[in-house]
């Protein structure tokens, strides 16, 4: 067989290897991984790409968000500050966007919303300036800090916020909270109603019921709490505890209305 034939036969493999490496390089950048992975992937292709896929991508694919959430919840119950300490150490060693985001989330879980807001703001720069997760994290921190107008300004930066495309479910809920805090009752009601339909879990239900109670719609709020009570009977363990938290928030607002 001629040299040209051998080269021609290998071209498809070279092309696939290049596409594979480029896709993994994009994953490194978008997820805020340490930049040394880019060198490993691009210089030692395709072996470097395979190492990254096995070490980083494959565990993400095989472990769903639900499993990660349960693991984080269990760890938080045993040692609430553990994730924060580990995230802070990782961020100090390698201040990537991913590590900043992780530390911001851990800070928010401990109620350190000032720190969380600053970290999210620092992370949402350059190519990450429109990252929905970073912007939403910052908006939620601003809401907890009682700065709803700033939160609303940040939400409007989230892709879809100023177009006909729908906002992500979590962003819709943040939007509803911001509008309520600013006294935009009609906009808040519409956003809460949409969040109830799109956000998984009980938070949207509970916050909407509390909103209705605070705005003179006690009968609707009572009906919403009763509906949550029925739904809670079908849950168990962590999910029931989390759901009851939002049901109790609504019930408290109803009793104070």
Short mmCIF file of C-alpha atoms in Angstrom, two decimals:
data_model
loop_
_atom_site.label_atom_id
_atom_site.label_comp_id
_atom_site.label_asym_id
_atom_site.label_seq_id
_atom_site.Cartn_x
_atom_site.Cartn_y
_atom_site.Cartn_z
CA UNK A 1 0.00 0.00 0.00
CA UNK A 2 1.32 3.50 -0.87
CA UNK A 3 2.31 6.11 1.71
CA UNK A 4 -0.52 8.29 0.43
CA UNK A 5 -2.99 5.49 1.09
CA UNK A 6 -1.75 5.02 4.65
CA UNK A 7 -1.96 8.74 5.31
CA UNK A 8 -5.42 8.92 3.84
CA UNK A 9 -6.59 6.06 6.05
CA UNK A 10 -5.28 7.80 9.16
CA UNK A 11 -6.81 11.19 8.39
CA UNK A 12 -10.28 10.34 9.79
CA UNK A 13 -8.67 9.17 13.06
CA UNK A 14 -6.61 12.34 13.29
CA UNK A 15 -9.72 14.39 12.68
CA UNK A 16 -11.69 12.54 15.36
CA UNK A 17 -8.83 12.91 17.82
CA UNK A 18 -8.71 16.66 17.15
CA UNK A 19 -12.47 17.08 17.57
CA UNK A 20 -12.37 15.04 20.80
CA UNK A 21 -9.53 17.19 22.17
CA UNK A 22 -11.23 20.45 21.24
CA UNK A 23 -14.49 19.35 22.91
CA UNK A 24 -12.62 18.48 26.11
CA UNK A 25 -10.71 21.77 26.00
CA UNK A 26 -14.03 23.62 25.80
CA UNK A 27 -15.25 21.60 28.81
CA UNK A 28 -12.15 22.67 30.77
CA UNK A 29 -12.82 26.35 30.09
CA UNK A 30 -16.60 26.26 30.64
CA UNK A 31 -16.37 24.36 33.93
CA UNK A 32 -13.47 26.44 35.25
CA UNK A 33 -11.06 23.53 35.59
CA UNK A 34 -7.36 24.09 36.23
CA UNK A 35 -5.72 25.28 33.03
CA UNK A 36 -2.95 22.68 33.14
CA UNK A 37 -5.58 20.26 31.80
CA UNK A 38 -5.53 22.21 28.53
CA UNK A 39 -1.83 21.42 28.08
CA UNK A 40 -2.35 17.76 28.91
CA UNK A 41 -5.26 17.45 26.49
CA UNK A 42 -3.74 19.34 23.57
CA UNK A 43 -0.09 18.29 23.79
CA UNK A 44 -0.57 14.62 24.62
CA UNK A 45 -3.59 13.91 22.44
CA UNK A 46 -5.37 11.62 22.34
CA UNK A 47 -3.97 10.05 25.53
CA UNK A 48 -4.20 13.29 27.50
CA UNK A 49 -7.84 13.66 26.50
CA UNK A 50 -8.61 10.12 27.60
CA UNK A 51 -7.01 10.78 30.99
CA UNK A 52 -9.13 13.93 31.44
CA UNK A 53 -12.29 12.14 30.32
CA UNK A 54 -11.77 9.27 32.76
CA UNK A 55 -10.67 11.46 35.68
CA UNK A 56 -13.10 14.37 35.31
CA UNK A 57 -15.91 13.90 32.78
CA UNK A 58 -16.86 10.28 33.43
CA UNK A 59 -17.53 10.74 37.17
CA UNK A 60 -19.79 13.71 36.32
CA UNK A 61 -21.73 11.57 33.86
CA UNK A 62 -22.16 8.59 36.17
CA UNK A 63 -23.11 10.57 39.26
CA UNK A 64 -26.30 12.55 38.83
CA UNK A 65 -27.02 15.90 40.48
CA UNK A 66 -29.41 14.19 42.88
CA UNK A 67 -26.71 11.90 44.21
CA UNK A 68 -24.27 14.78 44.61
CA UNK A 69 -26.95 16.83 46.41
CA UNK A 70 -27.66 14.03 48.89
CA UNK A 71 -23.96 13.56 49.56
CA UNK A 72 -23.51 17.28 50.19
CA UNK A 73 -26.52 17.33 52.51
CA UNK A 74 -25.21 14.43 54.58
CA UNK A 75 -21.79 16.01 54.90
CA UNK A 76 -23.29 19.37 55.84
CA UNK A 77 -25.34 17.79 58.62
CA UNK A 78 -22.28 16.17 60.20
CA UNK A 79 -19.91 19.11 59.75
CA UNK A 80 -21.61 22.27 58.40
CA UNK A 81 -18.34 24.12 57.80
CA UNK A 82 -16.41 21.25 56.21
CA UNK A 83 -17.34 22.04 52.62
CA UNK A 84 -16.52 25.71 53.20
CA UNK A 85 -13.06 24.87 54.58
CA UNK A 86 -12.28 22.50 51.73
CA UNK A 87 -13.59 24.95 49.12
CA UNK A 88 -11.60 27.83 50.63
CA UNK A 89 -8.42 25.74 50.62
CA UNK A 90 -8.99 24.71 47.01
CA UNK A 91 -9.67 28.32 46.00
CA UNK A 92 -6.53 29.56 47.72
CA UNK A 93 -4.42 26.86 46.04
CA UNK A 94 -5.99 27.26 42.60
CA UNK A 95 -8.25 30.33 42.22
CA UNK A 96 -10.19 29.06 39.20
CA UNK A 97 -13.74 30.09 38.39
CA UNK A 98 -14.93 26.64 39.39
CA UNK A 99 -13.27 26.89 42.81
CA UNK A 100 -14.54 30.43 43.34
CA UNK A 101 -18.06 29.27 42.53
CA UNK A 102 -17.73 26.32 44.89
CA UNK A 103 -16.53 28.58 47.71
CA UNK A 104 -19.33 31.07 47.01
CA UNK A 105 -21.95 28.33 47.27
CA UNK A 106 -20.42 27.03 50.50
CA UNK A 107 -20.35 30.54 51.96
CA UNK A 108 -24.01 31.04 51.07
CA UNK A 109 -24.92 27.76 52.77
CA UNK A 110 -23.38 29.12 55.98
CA UNK A 111 -25.21 32.43 55.65
CA UNK A 112 -22.09 34.35 54.63
CA UNK A 113 -23.92 36.14 51.85
CA UNK A 114 -21.56 39.14 51.68
CA UNK A 115 -18.67 36.82 50.92
CA UNK A 116 -20.76 34.75 48.51
CA UNK A 117 -21.88 37.82 46.57
CA UNK A 118 -18.33 39.10 46.22
CA UNK A 119 -17.02 35.71 45.08
CA UNK A 120 -19.76 35.31 42.47
CA UNK A 121 -19.06 38.85 41.22
CA UNK A 122 -15.34 38.10 40.91
CA UNK A 123 -15.99 34.83 39.10
CA UNK A 124 -18.45 36.33 36.58
CA UNK A 125 -15.80 38.10 34.55
CA UNK A 126 -14.46 37.76 31.02
CA UNK A 127 -15.77 34.70 29.22
CA UNK A 128 -17.81 33.86 32.33
CA UNK A 129 -19.57 37.23 32.48
CA UNK A 130 -22.86 35.71 31.29
CA UNK A 131 -22.59 32.39 33.09
CA UNK A 132 -26.17 31.73 34.31
CA UNK A 133 -25.11 29.81 37.42
CA UNK A 134 -22.73 32.54 38.58
CA UNK A 135 -25.22 35.32 37.92
CA UNK A 136 -28.05 33.47 39.65
CA UNK A 137 -25.85 32.70 42.65
CA UNK A 138 -24.98 36.37 42.95
CA UNK A 139 -28.61 37.45 42.54
CA UNK A 140 -29.75 35.09 45.31
CA UNK A 141 -27.00 36.38 47.61
CA UNK A 142 -28.09 39.96 46.92
CA UNK A 143 -31.69 39.03 47.76
CA UNK A 144 -30.59 37.59 51.08
CA UNK A 145 -28.66 40.80 51.75
CA UNK A 146 -31.81 42.87 51.18
CA UNK A 147 -30.58 44.43 47.93
CA UNK A 148 -33.42 43.52 45.52
CA UNK A 149 -32.78 46.21 42.89
CA UNK A 150 -29.20 45.05 42.46
CA UNK A 151 -30.47 41.47 42.30
CA UNK A 152 -32.95 42.44 39.60
CA UNK A 153 -30.18 44.13 37.61
CA UNK A 154 -28.10 40.95 37.79
CA UNK A 155 -31.03 38.72 36.79
CA UNK A 156 -31.52 40.85 33.69
CA UNK A 157 -27.97 39.88 32.64
CA UNK A 158 -28.83 36.18 32.64
CA UNK A 159 -29.20 34.89 29.06
CA UNK A 160 -32.89 34.99 28.22
CA UNK A 161 -33.64 37.78 30.69
CA UNK A 162 -34.02 40.42 28.01
CA UNK A 163 -35.21 38.22 25.13
CA UNK A 164 -38.21 36.09 24.31
CA UNK A 165 -36.35 33.00 25.54
CA UNK A 166 -37.51 31.78 28.96
CA UNK A 167 -35.31 32.25 31.99
CA UNK A 168 -34.01 29.19 33.79
CA UNK A 169 -36.45 28.00 36.51
CA UNK A 170 -34.24 29.14 39.38
CA UNK A 171 -33.87 32.57 37.83
CA UNK A 172 -37.66 32.90 37.54
CA UNK A 173 -37.98 32.30 41.28
CA UNK A 174 -35.26 34.86 42.03
CA UNK A 175 -37.06 37.28 39.71
CA UNK A 176 -40.29 36.80 41.66
CA UNK A 177 -38.55 37.46 44.96
CA UNK A 178 -36.88 40.61 43.64
CA UNK A 179 -40.17 41.98 42.29
CA UNK A 180 -41.95 41.29 45.58
CA UNK A 181 -39.27 43.05 47.59
CA UNK A 182 -39.52 46.06 45.28
CA UNK A 183 -43.31 46.17 45.61
CA UNK A 184 -43.99 45.07 42.04
CA UNK A 185 -46.95 42.93 43.04
CA UNK A 186 -48.29 41.99 39.61
CA UNK A 187 -44.87 41.06 38.23
CA UNK A 188 -44.06 39.07 41.35
CA UNK A 189 -47.32 37.14 41.21
CA UNK A 190 -46.79 36.23 37.55
CA UNK A 191 -43.22 35.12 38.18
CA UNK A 192 -44.17 33.09 41.27
CA UNK A 193 -46.95 31.35 39.32
CA UNK A 194 -44.47 30.44 36.59
CA UNK A 195 -41.90 29.25 39.14
CA UNK A 196 -44.47 26.93 40.75
CA UNK A 197 -44.91 25.26 37.38
CA UNK A 198 -41.23 25.01 36.53
CA UNK A 199 -39.15 24.73 39.71
CA UNK A 200 -38.74 21.28 41.22
CA UNK A 201 -39.32 20.88 44.94
CA UNK A 202 -41.35 22.93 47.42
CA UNK A 203 -39.52 26.25 47.53
CA UNK A 204 -41.59 27.89 44.79
CA UNK A 205 -44.83 26.56 46.34
CA UNK A 206 -43.88 27.84 49.78
CA UNK A 207 -42.68 31.25 48.64
CA UNK A 208 -45.74 31.78 46.45
CA UNK A 209 -48.10 30.85 49.29
CA UNK A 210 -46.24 33.24 51.62
CA UNK A 211 -46.50 35.96 48.99
CA UNK A 212 -50.25 35.42 48.69
CA UNK A 213 -50.65 35.54 52.48
CA UNK A 214 -48.76 38.82 52.69
CA UNK A 215 -50.92 40.32 49.95
CA UNK A 216 -54.37 39.64 51.41
CA UNK A 217 -55.03 36.34 49.61
CA UNK A 218 -55.36 34.20 52.72
CA UNK A 219 -57.81 31.68 51.28
CA UNK A 220 -55.48 30.93 48.38
CA UNK A 221 -52.53 30.72 50.75
CA UNK A 222 -54.39 28.26 53.01
CA UNK A 223 -55.29 26.12 50.00
CA UNK A 224 -51.64 26.12 48.92
CA UNK A 225 -50.47 25.05 52.40
CA UNK A 226 -53.08 22.28 52.48
CA UNK A 227 -51.88 21.09 49.08
CA UNK A 228 -48.29 21.03 50.34
CA UNK A 229 -49.40 19.01 53.38
CA UNK A 230 -50.87 16.37 51.05
CA UNK A 231 -47.75 16.27 48.92
CA UNK A 232 -45.51 15.92 51.97
CA UNK A 233 -47.23 12.69 53.01
CA UNK A 234 -45.86 11.09 49.85
CA UNK A 235 -42.26 12.02 50.63
CA UNK A 236 -39.77 10.64 53.11
CA UNK A 237 -36.39 11.36 54.61
CA UNK A 238 -34.42 14.35 53.40
CA UNK A 239 -36.98 15.32 50.77
CA UNK A 240 -39.78 15.55 53.32
CA UNK A 241 -37.62 17.60 55.70
CA UNK A 242 -36.68 20.01 52.91
CA UNK A 243 -40.29 20.29 51.76
CA UNK A 244 -41.55 20.94 55.30
CA UNK A 245 -39.12 23.84 55.58
CA UNK A 246 -40.92 25.69 52.80
CA UNK A 247 -44.37 24.60 53.96
CA UNK A 248 -43.57 26.07 57.40
CA UNK A 249 -42.37 29.30 55.80
CA UNK A 250 -45.76 29.66 54.12
CA UNK A 251 -47.66 28.73 57.26
CA UNK A 252 -45.73 31.33 59.28
CA UNK A 253 -46.54 34.06 56.75
CA UNK A 254 -50.20 33.03 56.91
CA UNK A 255 -50.29 33.20 60.70
CA UNK A 256 -48.67 36.67 60.65
CA UNK A 257 -50.92 38.08 57.92
#
